[in-house]
Amino acid sequence: MFVSTHETSLDSKGRVSVPASFRHALGGGQRVFLWPASDGSPCLEGGGEALMKFYQQTLARMSPNDPARRAFMHAIFTRSADLKMDDNGRVSIPKSLLEAAGIERELVFAGALDRFHVWSPERFAAFDSTMSAQLHSSQGALEAPFQAALAAGALAGLATPEGDK
Amino acid sequence: MFVSTHETSLDSKGRVSVPASFRHALGGGQRVFLWPASDGSPCLEGGGEALMKFYQQTLARMSPNDPARRAFMHAIFTRSADLKMDDNGRVSIPKSLLEAAGIERELVFAGALDRFHVWSPERFAAFDSTMSAQLHSSQGALEAPFQAALAAGALAGLATPEGDK
DNA sequence: GTATTTTCCATGGGATAGCATGGGATTAAA
DNA sequence: TTTAATCCCATGCTATCCCATGGAAAATAC
């Protein structure tokens, strides 16, 4: 899964190394999809073939006449770039996407479980502090899902993973 | 599959290069079909032999007396142009279709999974912002298919593509 | 614990093939 | 004969492929 953040930069040819841990999360495939984040965040969103397959299935479930289907299709498939990593795990991101995310030379890869995001460092820093503020102000709201998960036994055995030999 | 968007233009002879990634999506065939978008969008819609074969099967499933069959037949087969790419992957789009889509010289190829659309740049920009607006206002509506897909286990293993080693 | 080796990763850059584009030549239609 | 469509070749550009380098982390040996 896509975890952690990595700060890197574009080289003179406009290429960038996809962080190794993200490459592993991509499952060995060479294809990377990138599009402007669909939740409106001023960054790019990306994933591999597994994520795209999931989106494809989601589309297949929607009625062909559903107006939301067209919007969804457009947001993900029409606006995305289909990138191929070279043997060293680098991709070159189209100019239009770089502009949309406000990226000049430096950029941040941010893991998000089943996908990742690509930010300009400045925007990421701003987003980061917004998120911490929101987290602190909503501890109460977070309690509910945690408690529900606990009640469901989701954490069973988690406290003693394998360390006690 | 047809992904991403490409902006190009007609040359002095009225030809246009089909984007390379679309040619690959066409599966190596030389034939391209184009017709006015059947959902009423002010653009052209196109695909390859695979898509036409699918439509053919759809027609075969409909009752010969079904009035929708006639409309469907007309929309796709009667109104479509059967274009042949030259060795460099170019086609020339009939004037009537260009007029219908409001295309002068510049145009946009937009991928839509199993087909693609051809827009005038102005109309595409307008459509693009309409779609983003709609996406943001219908996040709730999108929840439904997502939840359905999740319930069906579409995400099983997605967050852990190659296993957590 | 320290030193040495091995592996993996990020980065730079040269060579090459594929792509978009322009235009001449040939063939077919009016 | 004129007009237009098709075929074919030429060109610059860009993306891709490939190899090389330096360094960090991990594994092994001392």
mmCIF file of C-alpha atoms (C1' of nucleotides) in Angstrom:
data_model
loop_
_atom_site.group_PDB
_atom_site.id
_atom_site.type_symbol
_atom_site.label_atom_id
_atom_site.label_comp_id
_atom_site.label_asym_id
_atom_site.label_seq_id
_atom_site.Cartn_x
_atom_site.Cartn_y
_atom_site.Cartn_z
ATOM 1 C CA MET A 1 0.000 0.000 0.000
ATOM 2 C CA PHE A 2 0.988 3.622 -0.543
ATOM 3 C CA VAL A 3 2.388 4.999 2.717
ATOM 4 C CA SER A 4 4.619 7.880 3.763
ATOM 5 C CA THR A 5 5.763 10.962 1.888
ATOM 6 C CA HIS A 6 8.806 11.457 -0.313
ATOM 7 C CA GLU A 7 10.192 14.729 -1.552
ATOM 8 C CA THR A 8 12.078 14.678 -4.851
ATOM 9 C CA SER A 9 12.510 16.787 -7.954
ATOM 10 C CA LEU A 10 12.318 16.670 -11.710
ATOM 11 C CA ASP A 11 15.609 16.196 -13.540
ATOM 12 C CA SER A 12 16.798 18.215 -16.516
ATOM 13 C CA LYS A 13 14.693 16.076 -18.846
ATOM 14 C CA GLY A 14 11.578 16.480 -16.764
ATOM 15 C CA ARG A 15 11.716 12.997 -15.309
ATOM 16 C CA VAL A 16 11.135 11.957 -11.714
ATOM 17 C CA SER A 17 11.810 8.727 -9.855
ATOM 18 C CA VAL A 18 8.707 7.164 -8.413
ATOM 19 C CA PRO A 19 9.682 6.314 -4.803
ATOM 20 C CA ALA A 20 10.709 2.683 -4.507
ATOM 21 C CA SER A 21 8.072 1.837 -1.931
ATOM 22 C CA PHE A 22 5.393 3.210 -4.268
ATOM 23 C CA ARG A 23 6.752 1.113 -7.102
ATOM 24 C CA HIS A 24 6.371 -1.943 -4.913
ATOM 25 C CA ALA A 25 2.838 -0.858 -4.061
ATOM 26 C CA LEU A 26 2.131 -0.720 -7.785
ATOM 27 C CA GLY A 27 2.658 -4.458 -7.806
ATOM 28 C CA GLY A 28 5.421 -4.613 -10.366
ATOM 29 C CA GLY A 29 3.386 -3.076 -13.167
ATOM 30 C CA GLN A 30 4.964 -0.406 -15.313
ATOM 31 C CA ARG A 31 1.881 1.740 -15.783
ATOM 32 C CA VAL A 32 1.068 4.723 -13.624
ATOM 33 C CA PHE A 33 -2.071 6.821 -14.012
ATOM 34 C CA LEU A 34 -2.171 10.443 -12.934
ATOM 35 C CA TRP A 35 -4.996 12.985 -12.950
ATOM 36 C CA PRO A 36 -6.022 16.194 -11.175
ATOM 37 C CA ALA A 37 -7.326 15.182 -7.767
ATOM 38 C CA SER A 38 -11.034 14.482 -8.099
ATOM 39 C CA ASP A 39 -11.924 15.912 -4.692
ATOM 40 C CA GLY A 40 -10.818 19.341 -5.800
ATOM 41 C CA SER A 41 -7.538 19.417 -3.889
ATOM 42 C CA PRO A 42 -4.904 21.395 -5.780
ATOM 43 C CA CYS A 43 -2.731 18.358 -6.408
ATOM 44 C CA LEU A 44 -2.508 15.304 -8.617
ATOM 45 C CA GLU A 45 -3.856 11.906 -7.771
ATOM 46 C CA GLY A 46 -2.448 8.660 -9.051
ATOM 47 C CA GLY A 47 -2.521 4.916 -8.895
ATOM 48 C CA GLY A 48 -1.741 1.779 -10.791
ATOM 49 C CA GLU A 49 -3.648 -0.691 -12.869
ATOM 50 C CA ALA A 50 -5.401 -2.167 -9.847
ATOM 51 C CA LEU A 51 -6.988 1.154 -8.973
ATOM 52 C CA MET A 52 -8.014 1.780 -12.566
ATOM 53 C CA LYS A 53 -9.587 -1.640 -12.762
ATOM 54 C CA PHE A 54 -11.559 -0.806 -9.671
ATOM 55 C CA TYR A 55 -12.782 2.416 -11.250
ATOM 56 C CA GLN A 56 -13.697 0.525 -14.392
ATOM 57 C CA GLN A 57 -15.835 -1.844 -12.367
ATOM 58 C CA THR A 58 -17.444 1.079 -10.613
ATOM 59 C CA LEU A 59 -18.369 2.582 -13.972
ATOM 60 C CA ALA A 60 -19.747 -0.701 -15.187
ATOM 61 C CA ARG A 61 -22.126 -0.698 -12.243
ATOM 62 C CA MET A 62 -23.577 2.698 -13.070
ATOM 63 C CA SER A 63 -26.437 3.157 -15.487
ATOM 64 C CA PRO A 64 -25.258 4.351 -18.921
ATOM 65 C CA ASN A 65 -27.699 7.239 -18.614
ATOM 66 C CA ASP A 66 -26.617 8.347 -15.175
ATOM 67 C CA PRO A 67 -25.228 11.882 -15.548
ATOM 68 C CA ALA A 68 -22.845 11.179 -12.679
ATOM 69 C CA ARG A 69 -21.346 8.423 -14.788
ATOM 70 C CA ARG A 70 -20.212 10.853 -17.441
ATOM 71 C CA ALA A 71 -18.726 13.186 -14.840
ATOM 72 C CA PHE A 72 -16.918 10.307 -13.217
ATOM 73 C CA MET A 73 -15.638 8.979 -16.532
ATOM 74 C CA HIS A 74 -14.394 12.415 -17.448
ATOM 75 C CA ALA A 75 -12.698 13.052 -14.125
ATOM 76 C CA ILE A 76 -10.776 9.805 -14.074
ATOM 77 C CA PHE A 77 -10.264 8.477 -17.574
ATOM 78 C CA THR A 78 -10.436 11.524 -19.798
ATOM 79 C CA ARG A 79 -8.324 13.758 -17.596
ATOM 80 C CA SER A 80 -5.728 11.187 -16.655
ATOM 81 C CA ALA A 81 -2.348 10.558 -18.174
ATOM 82 C CA ASP A 82 -1.266 6.977 -18.816
ATOM 83 C CA LEU A 83 2.427 6.986 -17.935
ATOM 84 C CA LYS A 84 4.969 4.250 -18.386
ATOM 85 C CA MET A 85 7.888 3.934 -16.015
ATOM 86 C CA ASP A 86 11.305 3.342 -17.516
ATOM 87 C CA ASP A 87 13.606 0.597 -16.245
ATOM 88 C CA ASN A 88 14.781 2.822 -13.433
ATOM 89 C CA GLY A 89 11.277 3.596 -12.252
ATOM 90 C CA ARG A 90 11.051 7.114 -13.614
ATOM 91 C CA VAL A 91 8.124 8.834 -15.308
ATOM 92 C CA SER A 92 7.742 12.158 -17.029
ATOM 93 C CA ILE A 93 4.624 14.039 -16.036
ATOM 94 C CA PRO A 94 2.866 16.060 -18.765
ATOM 95 C CA LYS A 95 3.218 19.817 -18.525
ATOM 96 C CA SER A 96 -0.519 20.368 -18.227
ATOM 97 C CA LEU A 97 -0.677 18.279 -15.072
ATOM 98 C CA LEU A 98 2.389 19.935 -13.575
ATOM 99 C CA GLU A 99 0.768 23.299 -14.134
ATOM 100 C CA ALA A 100 -2.505 22.183 -12.616
ATOM 101 C CA ALA A 101 -0.646 21.191 -9.460
ATOM 102 C CA GLY A 102 1.619 24.234 -9.424
ATOM 103 C CA ILE A 103 4.776 22.115 -9.669
ATOM 104 C CA GLU A 104 7.977 23.723 -10.933
ATOM 105 C CA ARG A 105 10.887 21.475 -10.087
ATOM 106 C CA GLU A 106 10.374 20.122 -6.564
ATOM 107 C CA LEU A 107 7.503 17.825 -5.723
ATOM 108 C CA VAL A 108 6.101 15.634 -2.969
ATOM 109 C CA PHE A 109 4.754 12.101 -3.288
ATOM 110 C CA ALA A 110 2.202 11.446 -0.567
ATOM 111 C CA GLY A 111 0.847 7.972 0.088
ATOM 112 C CA ALA A 112 -2.888 7.481 0.552
ATOM 113 C CA LEU A 113 -3.427 3.738 1.011
ATOM 114 C CA ASP A 114 -4.756 2.583 -2.372
ATOM 115 C CA ARG A 115 -3.438 5.624 -4.285
ATOM 116 C CA PHE A 116 -1.026 8.489 -3.886
ATOM 117 C CA HIS A 117 -0.951 12.220 -4.376
ATOM 118 C CA VAL A 118 1.612 14.504 -5.968
ATOM 119 C CA TRP A 119 1.986 18.005 -4.557
ATOM 120 C CA SER A 120 4.094 21.064 -4.952
ATOM 121 C CA PRO A 121 6.026 21.388 -1.663
ATOM 122 C CA GLU A 122 4.363 24.699 -0.801
ATOM 123 C CA ARG A 123 0.841 23.437 -1.328
ATOM 124 C CA PHE A 124 1.616 20.258 0.530
ATOM 125 C CA ALA A 125 2.881 22.166 3.540
ATOM 126 C CA ALA A 126 -0.307 24.217 3.590
ATOM 127 C CA PHE A 127 -2.446 21.118 3.235
ATOM 128 C CA ASP A 128 -0.478 19.412 5.976
ATOM 129 C CA SER A 129 -1.145 22.121 8.525
ATOM 130 C CA THR A 130 -4.797 22.332 7.532
ATOM 131 C CA MET A 131 -5.109 18.631 8.157
ATOM 132 C CA SER A 132 -3.446 18.741 11.584
ATOM 133 C CA ALA A 133 -5.723 21.547 12.638
ATOM 134 C CA GLN A 134 -8.740 19.615 11.489
ATOM 135 C CA LEU A 135 -7.555 16.458 13.201
ATOM 136 C CA HIS A 136 -7.180 18.197 16.558
ATOM 137 C CA SER A 137 -10.544 19.861 16.330
ATOM 138 C CA SER A 138 -12.345 16.625 15.510
ATOM 139 C CA GLN A 139 -10.951 14.105 17.943
ATOM 140 C CA GLY A 140 -14.432 13.537 19.180
ATOM 141 C CA ALA A 141 -15.728 12.730 15.720
ATOM 142 C CA LEU A 142 -12.907 10.289 15.154
ATOM 143 C CA GLU A 143 -13.719 8.425 18.310
ATOM 144 C CA ALA A 144 -16.914 6.998 16.878
ATOM 145 C CA PRO A 145 -15.477 4.936 14.009
ATOM 146 C CA PHE A 146 -12.609 3.813 16.218
ATOM 147 C CA GLN A 147 -14.988 2.551 18.841
ATOM 148 C CA ALA A 148 -17.081 0.825 16.217
ATOM 149 C CA ALA A 149 -14.044 -0.961 14.843
ATOM 150 C CA LEU A 150 -12.969 -2.016 18.283
ATOM 151 C CA ALA A 151 -16.390 -3.382 19.043
ATOM 152 C CA ALA A 152 -16.228 -5.386 15.816
ATOM 153 C CA GLY A 153 -12.985 -6.949 16.962
ATOM 154 C CA ALA A 154 -11.008 -5.460 14.119
ATOM 155 C CA LEU A 155 -8.042 -4.973 16.394
ATOM 156 C CA ALA A 156 -7.991 -8.490 17.795
ATOM 157 C CA GLY A 157 -4.430 -9.645 18.221
ATOM 158 C CA LEU A 158 -3.070 -6.351 17.023
ATOM 159 C CA ALA A 159 -1.474 -5.461 20.344
ATOM 160 C CA THR A 160 0.685 -8.591 20.243
ATOM 161 C CA PRO A 161 1.631 -8.898 16.568
ATOM 162 C CA GLU A 162 4.647 -11.169 16.596
ATOM 163 C CA GLY A 163 7.148 -9.429 18.798
ATOM 164 C CA ASP A 164 6.909 -11.739 21.820
ATOM 165 C CA LYS A 165 8.934 -14.726 20.934
ATOM 166 C CA MET B 1 -8.317 1.535 -23.462
ATOM 167 C CA PHE B 2 -8.817 5.137 -24.513
ATOM 168 C CA VAL B 3 -7.362 7.386 -21.821
ATOM 169 C CA SER B 4 -6.204 10.983 -21.583
ATOM 170 C CA THR B 5 -6.713 13.958 -23.879
ATOM 171 C CA HIS B 6 -4.655 15.157 -26.830
ATOM 172 C CA GLU B 7 -4.918 18.487 -28.561
ATOM 173 C CA THR B 8 -3.934 18.621 -32.217
ATOM 174 C CA SER B 9 -5.021 20.289 -35.435
ATOM 175 C CA LEU B 10 -5.966 19.576 -39.002
ATOM 176 C CA ASP B 11 -3.201 20.085 -41.564
ATOM 177 C CA SER B 12 -3.551 21.961 -44.846
ATOM 178 C CA LYS B 13 -5.078 18.906 -46.463
ATOM 179 C CA GLY B 14 -7.625 18.409 -43.722
ATOM 180 C CA ARG B 15 -5.876 15.453 -42.158
ATOM 181 C CA VAL B 16 -5.253 14.788 -38.473
ATOM 182 C CA SER B 17 -3.019 12.322 -36.644
ATOM 183 C CA VAL B 18 -4.909 9.968 -34.390
ATOM 184 C CA PRO B 19 -2.918 10.068 -31.123
ATOM 185 C CA ALA B 20 -0.536 7.133 -30.875
ATOM 186 C CA SER B 21 -2.028 5.805 -27.640
ATOM 187 C CA PHE B 22 -5.466 5.764 -29.298
ATOM 188 C CA ARG B 23 -4.065 3.882 -32.257
ATOM 189 C CA HIS B 24 -2.772 1.282 -29.839
ATOM 190 C CA ALA B 25 -6.158 1.161 -28.156
ATOM 191 C CA LEU B 26 -7.670 0.458 -31.564
ATOM 192 C CA GLY B 27 -5.760 -2.785 -31.513
ATOM 193 C CA GLY B 28 -3.752 -2.342 -34.672
ATOM 194 C CA GLY B 29 -6.766 -2.089 -36.945
ATOM 195 C CA GLN B 30 -6.853 0.615 -39.595
ATOM 196 C CA ARG B 31 -10.534 1.391 -39.384
ATOM 197 C CA VAL B 32 -11.947 4.195 -37.281
ATOM 198 C CA PHE B 33 -15.659 4.936 -36.964
ATOM 199 C CA LEU B 34 -16.917 8.407 -36.133
ATOM 200 C CA TRP B 35 -20.406 9.770 -35.534
ATOM 201 C CA PRO B 36 -22.135 12.650 -33.745
ATOM 202 C CA ALA B 37 -22.146 11.811 -30.045
ATOM 203 C CA SER B 38 -25.219 9.758 -29.293
ATOM 204 C CA ASP B 39 -25.852 11.335 -25.891
ATOM 205 C CA GLY B 40 -26.410 14.729 -27.472
ATOM 206 C CA SER B 41 -23.087 16.262 -26.491
ATOM 207 C CA PRO B 42 -21.922 18.720 -29.155
ATOM 208 C CA CYS B 43 -18.968 16.587 -30.166
ATOM 209 C CA LEU B 44 -18.106 13.497 -32.187
ATOM 210 C CA GLU B 45 -17.840 10.013 -30.800
ATOM 211 C CA GLY B 46 -15.641 7.302 -32.187
ATOM 212 C CA GLY B 47 -14.244 3.849 -31.767
ATOM 213 C CA GLY B 48 -12.744 0.925 -33.570
ATOM 214 C CA GLU B 49 -13.960 -2.359 -34.889
ATOM 215 C CA ALA B 50 -14.268 -3.823 -31.396
ATOM 216 C CA LEU B 51 -16.793 -1.195 -30.356
ATOM 217 C CA MET B 52 -18.763 -1.582 -33.570
ATOM 218 C CA LYS B 53 -18.883 -5.313 -33.084
ATOM 219 C CA PHE B 54 -20.269 -4.719 -29.621
ATOM 220 C CA TYR B 55 -22.968 -2.464 -31.026
ATOM 221 C CA GLN B 56 -23.753 -5.066 -33.638
ATOM 222 C CA GLN B 57 -24.330 -7.654 -30.935
ATOM 223 C CA THR B 58 -26.478 -5.201 -29.015
ATOM 224 C CA LEU B 59 -28.628 -4.723 -32.111
ATOM 225 C CA ALA B 60 -28.900 -8.451 -32.599
ATOM 226 C CA ARG B 61 -30.344 -8.769 -29.118
ATOM 227 C CA MET B 62 -33.101 -6.255 -29.762
ATOM 228 C CA SER B 63 -36.425 -7.259 -31.196
ATOM 229 C CA PRO B 64 -36.757 -6.369 -34.902
ATOM 230 C CA ASN B 65 -39.969 -4.554 -34.025
ATOM 231 C CA ASP B 66 -38.532 -2.508 -31.229
ATOM 232 C CA PRO B 67 -38.755 1.139 -32.304
ATOM 233 C CA ALA B 68 -35.629 1.851 -30.252
ATOM 234 C CA ARG B 69 -33.777 -0.526 -32.515
ATOM 235 C CA ARG B 70 -34.333 1.674 -35.522
ATOM 236 C CA ALA B 71 -33.211 4.770 -33.637
ATOM 237 C CA PHE B 72 -30.139 3.017 -32.370
ATOM 238 C CA MET B 73 -29.257 1.694 -35.793
ATOM 239 C CA HIS B 74 -29.634 5.160 -37.246
ATOM 240 C CA ALA B 75 -27.619 6.899 -34.533
ATOM 241 C CA ILE B 76 -24.616 4.619 -34.748
ATOM 242 C CA PHE B 77 -24.463 2.929 -38.111
ATOM 243 C CA THR B 78 -26.289 5.277 -40.421
ATOM 244 C CA ARG B 79 -24.709 8.465 -39.182
ATOM 245 C CA SER B 80 -21.196 7.191 -38.766
ATOM 246 C CA ALA B 81 -18.257 7.593 -41.091
ATOM 247 C CA ASP B 82 -16.025 4.616 -41.767
ATOM 248 C CA LEU B 83 -12.536 6.100 -41.924
ATOM 249 C CA LYS B 84 -9.283 4.449 -42.878
ATOM 250 C CA MET B 85 -6.023 5.576 -41.323
ATOM 251 C CA ASP B 86 -3.074 6.048 -43.634
ATOM 252 C CA ASP B 87 0.340 4.548 -42.862
ATOM 253 C CA ASN B 88 1.150 7.434 -40.556
ATOM 254 C CA GLY B 89 -2.037 7.028 -38.557
ATOM 255 C CA ARG B 90 -3.891 9.994 -40.008
ATOM 256 C CA VAL B 91 -7.537 10.273 -40.991
ATOM 257 C CA SER B 92 -9.535 12.946 -42.739
ATOM 258 C CA ILE B 93 -12.827 13.701 -41.079
ATOM 259 C CA PRO B 94 -15.794 14.528 -43.371
ATOM 260 C CA LYS B 95 -16.847 18.171 -43.437
ATOM 261 C CA SER B 96 -20.341 17.417 -42.222
ATOM 262 C CA LEU B 97 -19.006 15.902 -39.017
ATOM 263 C CA LEU B 98 -16.550 18.727 -38.463
ATOM 264 C CA GLU B 99 -19.402 21.205 -38.794
ATOM 265 C CA ALA B 100 -21.573 19.271 -36.399
ATOM 266 C CA ALA B 101 -18.820 19.478 -33.789
ATOM 267 C CA GLY B 102 -17.933 23.089 -34.527
ATOM 268 C CA ILE B 103 -14.355 22.215 -35.453
ATOM 269 C CA GLU B 104 -12.365 24.652 -37.576
ATOM 270 C CA ARG B 105 -8.715 23.740 -37.367
ATOM 271 C CA GLU B 106 -7.887 22.821 -33.766
ATOM 272 C CA LEU B 107 -9.417 19.807 -32.095
ATOM 273 C CA VAL B 108 -9.255 17.681 -28.962
ATOM 274 C CA PHE B 109 -9.209 13.907 -28.730
ATOM 275 C CA ALA B 110 -10.659 12.814 -25.390
ATOM 276 C CA GLY B 111 -10.414 9.230 -24.177
ATOM 277 C CA ALA B 112 -13.476 7.557 -22.672
ATOM 278 C CA LEU B 113 -12.421 3.988 -21.897
ATOM 279 C CA ASP B 114 -13.986 1.960 -24.717
ATOM 280 C CA ARG B 115 -14.355 4.926 -27.107
ATOM 281 C CA PHE B 116 -13.180 8.465 -27.586
ATOM 282 C CA HIS B 117 -14.630 11.863 -28.310
ATOM 283 C CA VAL B 118 -13.533 14.617 -30.653
ATOM 284 C CA TRP B 119 -14.206 18.195 -29.589
ATOM 285 C CA SER B 120 -13.528 21.707 -30.671
ATOM 286 C CA PRO B 121 -11.197 23.161 -27.994
ATOM 287 C CA GLU B 122 -13.745 25.772 -26.926
ATOM 288 C CA ARG B 123 -16.551 23.303 -26.479
ATOM 289 C CA PHE B 124 -14.269 20.894 -24.700
ATOM 290 C CA ALA B 125 -13.179 23.544 -22.198
ATOM 291 C CA ALA B 126 -16.809 24.341 -21.478
ATOM 292 C CA PHE B 127 -17.677 20.691 -21.075
ATOM 293 C CA ASP B 128 -14.685 20.179 -18.831
ATOM 294 C CA SER B 129 -15.761 22.841 -16.367
ATOM 295 C CA THR B 130 -19.344 21.618 -16.451
ATOM 296 C CA MET B 131 -18.127 18.171 -15.530
ATOM 297 C CA SER B 132 -15.978 19.358 -12.617
ATOM 298 C CA ALA B 133 -18.841 21.383 -11.251
ATOM 299 C CA GLN B 134 -21.134 18.404 -11.531
ATOM 300 C CA LEU B 135 -18.605 16.107 -9.920
ATOM 301 C CA HIS B 136 -18.307 18.313 -6.867
ATOM 302 C CA SER B 137 -22.035 18.694 -6.524
ATOM 303 C CA SER B 138 -22.655 14.977 -6.843
ATOM 304 C CA GLN B 139 -20.084 13.493 -4.531
ATOM 305 C CA GLY B 140 -23.027 12.129 -2.606
ATOM 306 C CA ALA B 141 -24.457 10.502 -5.700
ATOM 307 C CA LEU B 142 -21.143 8.877 -6.390
ATOM 308 C CA GLU B 143 -21.134 7.309 -2.992
ATOM 309 C CA ALA B 144 -23.785 4.809 -4.001
ATOM 310 C CA PRO B 145 -21.865 2.995 -6.751
ATOM 311 C CA PHE B 146 -18.713 3.140 -4.643
ATOM 312 C CA GLN B 147 -20.432 1.479 -1.767
ATOM 313 C CA ALA B 148 -21.906 -1.126 -4.055
ATOM 314 C CA ALA B 149 -18.496 -1.908 -5.499
ATOM 315 C CA LEU B 150 -16.984 -2.111 -2.054
ATOM 316 C CA ALA B 151 -19.683 -4.431 -0.861
ATOM 317 C CA ALA B 152 -18.973 -6.647 -3.853
ATOM 318 C CA GLY B 153 -15.392 -6.952 -2.715
ATOM 319 C CA ALA B 154 -13.963 -5.025 -5.623
ATOM 320 C CA LEU B 155 -11.280 -3.657 -3.353
ATOM 321 C CA ALA B 156 -10.255 -6.983 -1.939
ATOM 322 C CA GLY B 157 -6.513 -7.022 -1.969
ATOM 323 C CA LEU B 158 -6.309 -3.647 -3.631
ATOM 324 C CA ALA B 159 -4.597 -1.951 -0.752
ATOM 325 C CA THR B 160 -2.086 -4.784 -0.553
ATOM 326 C CA PRO B 161 -1.248 -5.581 -4.183
ATOM 327 C CA GLU B 162 1.798 -7.731 -3.641
ATOM 328 C CA GLY B 163 1.221 -8.650 -0.058
ATOM 329 C CA ASP B 164 2.679 -7.052 3.052
ATOM 330 C CA LYS B 165 6.067 -8.538 3.393
ATOM 331 C "C1'" DG C 1 31.545 -3.796 17.675
ATOM 332 C "C1'" DT C 2 33.834 -2.715 13.515
ATOM 333 C "C1'" DA C 3 35.012 -3.417 8.785
ATOM 334 C "C1'" DT C 4 33.956 -5.157 4.256
ATOM 335 C "C1'" DT C 5 30.913 -6.607 0.812
ATOM 336 C "C1'" DT C 6 26.611 -6.698 -1.467
ATOM 337 C "C1'" DT C 7 22.328 -4.927 -2.934
ATOM 338 C "C1'" DC C 8 19.201 -1.512 -4.057
ATOM 339 C "C1'" DC C 9 18.099 3.180 -5.219
ATOM 340 C "C1'" DA C 10 18.340 7.758 -7.249
ATOM 341 C "C1'" DT C 11 20.360 10.371 -10.890
ATOM 342 C "C1'" DG C 12 22.802 11.795 -15.265
ATOM 343 C "C1'" DG C 13 23.199 11.444 -20.015
ATOM 344 C "C1'" DG C 14 23.987 9.162 -24.882
ATOM 345 C "C1'" DA C 15 21.804 6.562 -28.575
ATOM 346 C "C1'" DT C 16 17.672 5.258 -30.867
ATOM 347 C "C1'" DA C 17 13.056 4.425 -32.341
ATOM 348 C "C1'" DG C 18 8.540 6.243 -32.677
ATOM 349 C "C1'" DC C 19 5.607 10.047 -33.524
ATOM 350 C "C1'" DA C 20 3.588 14.259 -35.566
ATOM 351 C "C1'" DT C 21 3.855 16.865 -39.568
ATOM 352 C "C1'" DG C 22 4.761 18.663 -44.317
ATOM 353 C "C1'" DG C 23 4.611 17.858 -48.984
ATOM 354 C "C1'" DG C 24 5.413 15.432 -53.627
ATOM 355 C "C1'" DA C 25 3.720 11.815 -56.686
ATOM 356 C "C1'" DT C 26 0.244 8.685 -58.202
ATOM 357 C "C1'" DT C 27 -4.360 7.294 -58.845
ATOM 358 C "C1'" DA C 28 -9.259 7.876 -58.956
ATOM 359 C "C1'" DA C 29 -13.373 10.715 -59.564
ATOM 360 C "C1'" DA C 30 -15.983 14.729 -61.732
ATOM 361 C "C1'" DT D 1 -8.648 18.542 -67.876
ATOM 362 C "C1'" DT D 2 -9.435 19.782 -63.398
ATOM 363 C "C1'" DT D 3 -10.169 18.450 -58.743
ATOM 364 C "C1'" DA D 4 -9.658 15.747 -54.978
ATOM 365 C "C1'" DA D 5 -8.401 11.667 -52.455
ATOM 366 C "C1'" DT D 6 -4.719 8.296 -51.509
ATOM 367 C "C1'" DC D 7 -0.139 6.640 -51.126
ATOM 368 C "C1'" DC D 8 4.466 7.265 -50.029
ATOM 369 C "C1'" DC D 9 8.779 9.409 -48.465
ATOM 370 C "C1'" DA D 10 11.375 13.095 -45.833
ATOM 371 C "C1'" DT D 11 12.232 15.746 -41.600
ATOM 372 C "C1'" DG D 12 12.626 17.485 -36.827
ATOM 373 C "C1'" DC D 13 11.347 16.498 -32.406
ATOM 374 C "C1'" DT D 14 10.410 14.003 -28.326
ATOM 375 C "C1'" DA D 15 9.971 10.077 -25.562
ATOM 376 C "C1'" DT D 16 11.965 5.906 -24.628
ATOM 377 C "C1'" DC D 17 15.566 2.669 -23.992
ATOM 378 C "C1'" DC D 18 19.773 1.648 -22.146
ATOM 379 C "C1'" DC D 19 24.168 1.950 -19.667
ATOM 380 C "C1'" DA D 20 27.039 4.246 -16.190
ATOM 381 C "C1'" DT D 21 27.914 6.461 -11.688
ATOM 382 C "C1'" DG D 22 27.699 7.570 -6.784
ATOM 383 C "C1'" DG D 23 25.818 6.753 -2.513
ATOM 384 C "C1'" DA D 24 22.855 4.771 1.191
ATOM 385 C "C1'" DA D 25 21.258 0.862 3.542
ATOM 386 C "C1'" DA D 26 21.516 -3.938 4.548
ATOM 387 C "C1'" DA D 27 23.913 -8.144 4.931
ATOM 388 C "C1'" DT D 28 28.015 -10.619 5.869
ATOM 389 C "C1'" DA D 29 32.497 -11.360 7.608
ATOM 390 C "C1'" DC D 30 36.193 -10.359 10.835
#
